[in-house]
XYZ file of C-alpha atoms in Angstrom:
522
model
C 4.429 -120.710 -74.292
C 2.154 -119.582 -71.480
C 5.123 -119.359 -69.126
C 7.030 -117.240 -71.633
C 4.034 -114.946 -72.109
C 3.567 -114.613 -68.350
C 7.214 -113.721 -67.837
C 7.024 -111.232 -70.710
C 4.000 -109.560 -69.100
C 5.751 -109.406 -65.739
C 8.823 -107.852 -67.341
C 6.674 -105.308 -69.165
C 4.864 -104.422 -65.952
C 8.176 -104.037 -64.100
C 9.507 -101.711 -66.807
C 6.304 -99.691 -66.695
C 6.593 -99.321 -62.923
C 10.181 -98.089 -63.268
C 9.049 -95.449 -65.770
C 6.299 -94.354 -63.377
C 8.761 -94.208 -60.452
C 11.203 -92.097 -62.443
C 8.423 -89.836 -63.670
C 7.148 -89.355 -60.134
C 10.651 -88.497 -58.938
C 11.035 -85.953 -61.703
C 7.632 -84.350 -61.257
C 8.509 -83.437 -57.677
C 10.868 -80.795 -59.044
C 9.325 -80.154 -62.456
C 7.887 -76.828 -61.343
C 11.303 -75.417 -60.455
C 13.614 -73.813 -62.983
C 16.675 -75.362 -61.364
C 17.649 -77.485 -58.420
C 18.365 -75.393 -55.330
C 21.542 -75.269 -53.336
C 21.000 -76.900 -49.942
C 22.491 -75.630 -46.680
C 21.783 -77.793 -43.643
C 22.759 -76.071 -40.366
C 22.819 -78.410 -37.376
C 23.146 -76.829 -33.934
C 24.488 -78.944 -31.070
C 22.434 -79.296 -27.851
C 20.051 -76.441 -28.673
C 16.697 -76.954 -26.958
C 13.225 -76.445 -28.421
C 12.699 -73.475 -26.095
C 16.094 -71.894 -26.764
C 14.830 -70.332 -30.012
C 12.659 -67.326 -29.228
C 10.133 -67.866 -32.028
C 9.370 -71.224 -30.380
C 9.228 -69.848 -26.858
C 7.438 -66.610 -26.049
C 9.030 -66.713 -22.595
C 12.604 -67.087 -23.843
C 15.115 -64.948 -21.963
C 16.704 -63.785 -25.226
C 15.809 -63.125 -28.843
C 17.332 -65.309 -31.555
C 16.885 -62.636 -34.194
C 18.427 -64.407 -37.169
C 16.864 -67.823 -36.568
C 13.504 -66.102 -36.073
C 14.052 -64.254 -39.341
C 14.722 -67.563 -41.084
C 11.396 -68.846 -39.743
C 9.603 -65.717 -40.917
C 11.079 -66.267 -44.385
C 9.994 -69.909 -44.503
C 8.259 -72.705 -42.609
C 8.497 -73.544 -38.919
C 7.765 -77.097 -37.762
C 6.372 -77.305 -34.233
C 6.407 -81.114 -33.991
C 9.833 -82.031 -35.388
C 11.977 -84.701 -33.764
C 15.488 -86.049 -33.931
C 15.753 -89.818 -34.208
C 17.679 -89.910 -30.930
C 18.080 -87.792 -27.825
C 21.860 -87.634 -28.291
C 24.207 -86.525 -31.037
C 26.034 -89.430 -32.747
C 22.859 -91.419 -33.461
C 20.977 -88.350 -34.700
C 23.808 -87.490 -37.102
C 23.768 -91.032 -38.457
C 20.040 -90.737 -39.163
C 20.278 -87.318 -40.797
C 22.841 -88.554 -43.314
C 21.366 -92.029 -43.928
C 17.598 -91.519 -43.596
C 17.620 -94.572 -41.330
C 16.817 -94.891 -37.635
C 20.054 -94.882 -35.648
C 19.217 -98.047 -33.691
C 19.363 -100.022 -36.948
C 23.124 -99.374 -36.949
C 25.629 -101.219 -34.747
C 25.334 -98.451 -32.133
C 22.458 -99.499 -29.875
C 22.963 -96.903 -27.125
C 25.215 -94.014 -26.169
C 27.544 -92.038 -28.447
C 30.930 -92.501 -30.066
C 34.224 -90.990 -28.955
C 36.687 -88.960 -30.984
C 38.683 -92.121 -31.675
C 35.800 -94.474 -32.566
C 35.671 -96.410 -35.824
C 33.329 -95.248 -38.590
C 29.672 -95.909 -37.769
C 28.139 -95.492 -41.242
C 28.337 -98.878 -42.889
C 30.510 -99.413 -45.997
C 28.385 -99.104 -49.114
C 25.499 -97.322 -47.392
C 24.234 -94.378 -49.424
C 24.229 -91.069 -47.576
C 22.499 -87.816 -48.479
C 25.861 -86.496 -49.653
C 26.591 -89.503 -51.878
C 23.085 -89.314 -53.335
C 23.360 -85.599 -54.100
C 26.806 -86.124 -55.552
C 25.200 -88.578 -58.004
C 22.776 -85.783 -58.882
C 25.717 -83.535 -59.803
C 25.777 -81.528 -56.572
C 29.077 -80.426 -55.091
C 29.022 -81.647 -51.486
C 30.775 -80.301 -48.394
C 30.930 -80.965 -44.672
C 32.169 -78.373 -42.189
C 32.184 -78.778 -38.414
C 31.572 -81.569 -35.923
C 31.525 -85.064 -37.476
C 31.036 -87.363 -34.450
C 30.212 -90.386 -36.592
C 33.549 -92.097 -36.241
C 36.281 -92.410 -38.809
C 39.321 -94.657 -38.931
C 42.460 -93.077 -37.529
C 45.800 -94.743 -38.241
C 46.765 -95.928 -34.752
C 50.365 -96.502 -33.707
C 50.310 -99.883 -32.017
C 47.319 -101.521 -30.373
C 44.341 -99.280 -29.660
C 41.853 -100.534 -27.078
C 38.706 -99.084 -25.576
C 38.524 -96.476 -28.326
C 34.791 -95.891 -27.739
C 35.534 -94.618 -24.235
C 35.005 -90.850 -24.260
C 38.194 -90.292 -22.268
C 40.411 -92.708 -24.185
C 43.688 -91.412 -25.585
C 45.258 -93.987 -27.919
C 48.340 -93.079 -29.936
C 47.609 -91.929 -33.484
C 49.939 -91.352 -36.404
C 48.512 -87.966 -37.374
C 50.771 -87.762 -40.423
C 48.604 -90.403 -42.112
C 45.194 -89.761 -43.638
C 42.006 -90.963 -41.970
C 39.862 -93.579 -43.678
C 36.085 -94.014 -43.888
C 35.542 -90.356 -43.120
C 33.453 -87.675 -44.863
C 35.177 -88.224 -48.229
C 34.187 -91.888 -48.318
C 30.653 -90.962 -47.263
C 30.023 -88.629 -50.189
C 31.592 -85.289 -49.264
C 33.929 -83.814 -51.883
C 35.215 -81.251 -49.397
C 35.421 -81.632 -45.635
C 36.849 -79.659 -42.738
C 36.234 -80.391 -39.098
C 37.053 -82.581 -36.144
C 36.180 -86.151 -35.239
C 34.099 -86.047 -32.033
C 32.545 -83.348 -29.900
C 34.405 -80.213 -28.907
C 34.900 -81.725 -25.446
C 36.370 -85.041 -26.734
C 39.976 -85.617 -27.810
C 41.745 -85.509 -30.145
C 41.485 -81.764 -30.685
C 42.702 -81.775 -34.257
C 41.243 -80.257 -37.410
C 41.111 -82.606 -40.385
C 40.753 -81.251 -43.909
C 39.946 -83.658 -46.711
C 41.151 -86.574 -44.631
C 44.406 -85.150 -43.321
C 45.237 -83.402 -40.045
C 45.980 -79.723 -40.555
C 48.530 -79.803 -37.746
C 50.415 -82.600 -35.970
C 49.383 -82.194 -32.299
C 52.098 -81.926 -29.672
C 50.420 -80.495 -26.604
C 47.896 -82.038 -24.226
C 45.207 -79.792 -22.807
C 42.452 -80.228 -20.262
C 39.752 -78.039 -18.750
C 37.917 -78.784 -15.513
C 35.533 -75.829 -15.463
C 31.926 -77.087 -15.524
C 30.665 -75.000 -18.462
C 33.990 -74.669 -20.270
C 34.656 -78.368 -19.812
C 36.655 -80.542 -22.176
C 38.430 -83.835 -21.576
C 42.190 -84.244 -21.465
C 43.693 -84.917 -24.873
C 46.230 -84.034 -27.568
C 45.642 -80.653 -29.194
C 46.861 -79.249 -32.483
C 48.713 -75.936 -32.476
C 45.970 -74.438 -34.664
C 43.134 -75.742 -32.481
C 41.750 -73.202 -29.984
C 38.541 -74.298 -28.286
C 37.164 -70.797 -27.795
C 37.794 -69.964 -31.454
C 36.313 -73.152 -32.913
C 32.864 -71.761 -33.778
C 34.088 -68.601 -35.565
C 36.857 -70.594 -37.273
C 34.434 -73.166 -38.657
C 32.056 -70.383 -39.669
C 34.826 -68.801 -41.726
C 35.339 -72.136 -43.490
C 31.617 -72.448 -44.256
C 31.367 -68.895 -45.553
C 34.454 -69.371 -47.710
C 32.876 -72.486 -49.194
C 29.710 -70.564 -50.077
C 31.751 -67.765 -51.662
C 33.772 -70.252 -53.698
C 30.826 -72.264 -55.024
C 28.124 -69.607 -55.333
C 28.557 -69.051 -59.048
C 29.453 -72.587 -60.093
C 27.255 -74.351 -62.614
C 26.752 -77.222 -60.167
C 24.401 -76.697 -57.211
C 26.002 -77.341 -53.827
C 25.089 -79.084 -50.590
C 26.720 -77.758 -47.420
C 26.289 -79.768 -44.219
C 27.349 -77.272 -41.539
C 27.441 -79.077 -38.190
C 28.058 -76.511 -35.461
C 29.915 -77.503 -32.271
C 27.721 -75.142 -30.222
C 26.063 -74.464 -27.832
C 27.433 -77.850 -26.637
C 30.216 -77.881 -24.051
C 32.686 -76.317 -23.769
C 30.361 -73.334 -23.466
C 32.766 -70.625 -24.578
C 31.092 -67.551 -26.093
C 33.540 -65.070 -27.562
C 34.024 -61.689 -25.935
C 31.506 -59.806 -28.074
C 28.705 -62.094 -26.876
C 29.544 -62.174 -23.159
C 26.584 -60.852 -21.195
C 24.505 -60.335 -24.319
C 21.722 -62.721 -23.245
C 21.355 -61.268 -19.742
C 21.096 -64.893 -18.618
C 24.335 -66.906 -18.410
C 27.170 -68.171 -20.604
C 24.882 -70.692 -22.272
C 22.451 -67.965 -23.300
C 25.356 -65.933 -24.655
C 26.548 -68.960 -26.644
C 23.059 -69.465 -28.097
C 23.167 -65.886 -29.354
C 26.534 -66.569 -30.945
C 24.956 -69.568 -32.737
C 22.159 -67.239 -33.840
C 24.743 -64.827 -35.211
C 26.324 -67.664 -37.233
C 22.954 -68.289 -38.884
C 22.820 -64.604 -39.742
C 26.283 -64.733 -41.295
C 25.286 -67.693 -43.490
C 22.181 -65.864 -44.719
C 24.233 -62.760 -45.390
C 26.755 -64.768 -47.437
C 23.966 -66.268 -49.551
C 22.470 -62.815 -50.143
C 25.827 -61.220 -50.915
C 26.466 -63.862 -53.567
C 22.999 -63.447 -55.069
C 21.941 -67.057 -54.424
C 19.552 -66.712 -51.489
C 16.522 -67.166 -53.768
C 17.774 -70.494 -55.030
C 19.009 -71.944 -51.766
C 17.061 -74.148 -49.395
C 18.263 -73.458 -45.851
C 17.398 -75.945 -43.111
C 18.103 -75.201 -39.468
C 17.659 -77.652 -36.605
C 19.391 -79.175 -33.561
C 20.732 -82.668 -32.920
C 18.783 -83.134 -29.652
C 17.473 -81.218 -26.668
C 19.427 -78.929 -24.358
C 22.067 -80.382 -22.029
C 21.988 -79.913 -18.232
C 25.424 -78.319 -18.637
C 23.496 -75.180 -19.627
C 22.666 -74.885 -15.893
C 18.873 -75.066 -15.738
C 18.805 -73.468 -12.273
C 20.535 -70.320 -13.531
C 18.259 -70.175 -16.565
C 15.109 -70.712 -14.505
C 16.115 -67.718 -12.374
C 15.592 -65.511 -15.445
C 12.422 -67.358 -16.498
C 14.008 -69.425 -19.260
C 13.261 -73.121 -19.840
C 15.289 -74.745 -22.661
C 12.642 -77.407 -23.322
C 9.772 -74.934 -23.209
C 6.625 -76.648 -21.919
C 8.047 -80.123 -22.513
C 9.447 -82.603 -20.026
C 13.062 -83.715 -19.960
C 16.189 -82.679 -21.824
C 19.083 -84.103 -23.820
C 19.452 -87.912 -23.486
C 15.816 -88.435 -22.399
C 12.986 -90.321 -24.087
C 10.658 -87.500 -22.991
C 9.838 -84.749 -25.498
C 12.552 -82.417 -24.237
C 15.133 -84.950 -25.355
C 14.223 -85.060 -29.035
C 11.621 -82.407 -29.948
C 13.678 -79.701 -31.637
C 13.353 -76.480 -33.616
C 13.175 -77.255 -37.331
C 12.968 -74.466 -39.902
C 13.095 -74.585 -43.700
C 13.415 -71.511 -45.901
C 13.375 -71.541 -49.713
C 12.284 -68.134 -51.059
C 9.627 -68.267 -53.732
C 8.751 -71.889 -52.948
C 8.127 -72.171 -49.209
C 5.520 -69.692 -47.996
C 6.769 -66.987 -45.674
C 5.984 -67.243 -41.960
C 4.197 -70.558 -42.460
C 3.775 -72.967 -39.554
C 2.908 -76.651 -39.527
C 2.160 -79.098 -36.730
C 2.826 -82.129 -38.958
C 5.015 -84.647 -37.122
C 8.359 -85.115 -38.866
C 11.748 -86.628 -38.045
C 15.265 -85.609 -39.022
C 15.507 -88.923 -40.903
C 13.198 -87.251 -43.453
C 15.988 -85.088 -44.844
C 17.250 -87.794 -47.214
C 13.916 -88.417 -48.956
C 13.295 -84.677 -49.177
C 16.705 -84.026 -50.732
C 16.006 -86.890 -53.142
C 12.743 -85.261 -54.200
C 14.391 -81.877 -54.641
C 17.185 -83.330 -56.776
C 15.060 -85.841 -58.740
C 16.619 -89.000 -57.270
C 14.546 -92.201 -57.123
C 15.046 -94.015 -53.784
C 15.389 -97.810 -53.993
C 14.310 -100.059 -51.116
C 17.727 -100.255 -49.463
C 18.175 -96.490 -49.014
C 16.457 -94.194 -46.509
C 14.352 -96.911 -44.901
C 12.860 -94.467 -42.375
C 12.797 -91.306 -44.479
C 9.642 -89.523 -45.660
C 9.599 -86.758 -48.250
C 8.384 -83.536 -46.598
C 8.549 -81.502 -49.823
C 4.734 -81.566 -50.290
C 4.392 -79.936 -46.864
C 6.969 -77.300 -47.740
C 5.335 -76.504 -51.074
C 1.798 -76.618 -49.675
C 0.857 -79.456 -52.019
C -1.672 -82.173 -51.290
C -0.325 -85.260 -49.525
C -1.588 -88.148 -47.462
C -2.101 -86.922 -43.918
C -0.511 -87.672 -41.600
C 2.662 -87.921 -43.659
C 4.218 -90.421 -41.248
C 2.292 -93.420 -40.011
C 4.271 -93.193 -36.773
C 7.633 -91.964 -35.472
C 10.105 -93.842 -33.280
C 12.128 -92.102 -30.572
C 15.288 -93.368 -28.845
C 17.142 -92.375 -25.659
C 20.805 -92.488 -24.695
C 20.212 -95.707 -22.737
C 18.748 -97.399 -25.823
C 15.132 -97.149 -24.699
C 12.369 -96.858 -27.296
C 9.171 -94.868 -27.706
C 6.688 -94.703 -30.563
C 4.439 -91.800 -31.436
C 1.303 -92.165 -33.553
C -1.046 -89.219 -33.762
C -1.524 -87.834 -30.264
C -0.431 -91.053 -28.573
C 3.080 -91.768 -27.341
C 4.089 -95.121 -25.888
C 7.377 -95.283 -23.958
C 8.873 -98.733 -23.464
C 10.573 -98.047 -20.133
C 9.442 -96.830 -16.686
C 11.533 -93.643 -16.518
C 13.372 -91.034 -18.563
C 15.648 -93.493 -20.350
C 18.309 -90.863 -19.915
C 19.607 -88.351 -17.395
C 16.533 -86.769 -15.831
C 14.206 -87.999 -13.080
C 13.272 -90.823 -12.732
C 16.431 -92.713 -13.577
C 17.848 -94.551 -10.531
C 16.594 -97.921 -9.301
C 15.127 -96.229 -6.251
C 13.313 -93.607 -8.348
C 11.940 -96.255 -10.736
C 10.716 -98.566 -7.978
C 6.936 -99.016 -8.096
C 6.442 -97.364 -11.505
C 4.648 -99.057 -14.387
C 7.127 -100.730 -16.773
C 5.813 -98.686 -19.700
C 4.300 -95.223 -20.159
C 1.473 -93.950 -22.345
C 0.634 -90.296 -22.862
C -1.889 -88.364 -24.913
C 0.227 -85.382 -25.944
C -2.793 -83.277 -26.871
C -4.184 -83.506 -23.351
C -0.842 -83.862 -21.601
C 2.066 -82.345 -23.577
C 4.231 -82.279 -20.439
C 3.910 -86.092 -20.055
C 2.773 -85.877 -16.447
C -0.012 -88.510 -16.372
C 0.915 -92.041 -17.329
C -2.322 -93.673 -18.560
C -0.865 -96.977 -19.798
C -3.023 -98.987 -17.389
C -6.203 -97.276 -18.633
C -5.741 -97.974 -22.360
C -4.406 -101.537 -22.760
C -5.650 -101.857 -26.356
C -3.847 -98.663 -27.363
C -0.684 -99.976 -25.707
C -0.894 -103.256 -27.623
C -1.574 -101.481 -30.924
C 1.462 -99.219 -30.589
C 3.677 -102.008 -29.283
C 2.741 -104.193 -32.281
C 3.550 -101.377 -34.719
C 6.895 -100.675 -33.048
C 7.722 -104.386 -33.157
C 6.886 -104.468 -36.869
C 9.145 -101.493 -37.557
C 12.034 -103.201 -35.765
C 11.575 -106.583 -37.455
C 10.965 -105.181 -40.952
C 14.134 -103.098 -40.918
C 12.114 -100.113 -42.149
C 9.133 -97.904 -41.286
C 8.418 -96.709 -44.826
C 6.620 -98.837 -47.445
C 8.941 -101.239 -49.268
C 10.776 -104.525 -49.128
C 11.985 -105.565 -45.666
C 15.624 -104.804 -44.882
C 18.128 -106.135 -42.370
C 19.220 -104.241 -39.282
C 22.929 -104.061 -38.491
C 24.480 -105.473 -35.361
C 22.898 -108.170 -33.169
C 19.308 -109.251 -33.764
C 18.605 -108.591 -30.098
C 20.008 -105.637 -28.246
C 19.562 -103.433 -25.213
C 16.228 -101.635 -25.181
C 14.202 -104.491 -26.732
C 13.464 -106.416 -23.538
C 9.775 -105.597 -24.000
C 9.530 -107.184 -27.448
C 7.868 -110.591 -27.756
C 10.502 -113.007 -29.002
């Protein structure tokens, strides 16, 4: 009898907790008359200092992105989960650190298998459950399953060119990951195959093979569809995004548009109207073309009368690439990472600290600025709060809801206990408050120090106080051993637990040990 009563009480308590959870999820949006449309614009290889409102010494003015910031909130301490694109895109859509996936370093190719695990809930799938119409336009770069003709080997190699039956639909692409409409290409704009895929099917069977060897206009050799023109890719994809907004503006269902730009990543190919506009170089011109795309999106929302009920998020997938030609930019006083060290691929701030702007008229205060540390993994939990979705333990394991920050509501500060960073080589760093611990002796990426000779004699780990040393110039790991141990223990816990948010421990994908964890006590 006592056992029965105890079980009854436990069941009652569980039911009560579920009611509370659901109520909490609903109260996050109870003050809004309706759920907003969501437009997430992801630039490609745009540095923190490439947006003029973030960099008073920028060589150009990003008028439209600056306007977006003046209409909403600008985050000065926002980070991508990785310093390169594939892993960051995984984390944006899953709310999970990229290194928990099977990809432990590097990026995928245009022929790679799907990275997002079968059955894993994405932002798109979640919003679809909440009656949103969902769309992807642009650069996917998360792998999908082409139908290969014969054996396909080494498909993760960026220069691989296996034979594909382009008449057959792709599998495990955007549709299977929650997007009702999709239009884009599989890898980066410099990775074959150069083929547009709409709702799982190639828009054109490619016949020609193209290659470019110019440094800035570079793309690898590969098959190219007759309707695929590299220099026209950005305006073409923009037309698709604008058409989607026009089509769904007046629908009863809210919509979510994930607009993943292929620019200003290589090939750096600004169209004629933008040539010379930055008074810097081709990269600067291409940044201004990206800025113009943001302006066109805002104009489309205004034209359709839905700007007031649309949350627009703008950010980048990582820091600026050296392909921008830092020497040319420095000659005109421009530094893509601003005051921060490093660039794309690096564990240093320049690799993963990015512009992050959110505008939602009438809800997010105009021209507001916050120095709260956030990560692009936080998009999933925020979209869940906006749409009234309760997140179970096996979804968004590293995602924090930033809606209280956006709405200027009270919340536990800091929002995140700590934030984990990751480089192209698979090296880790953890940031807690002002302290950043890097678990390797160098950049973990492409900048100095990186070679064995450059790393010789350096401490195996790095510790910086970013308040005193935002440029990460003075490694003080040997002076604060207790701080090192504290941060190392927390990072270890995050890895082992399979999550960094409160909840039941989850399992990481791939091997239990992998590159980048040599420092962890086994």
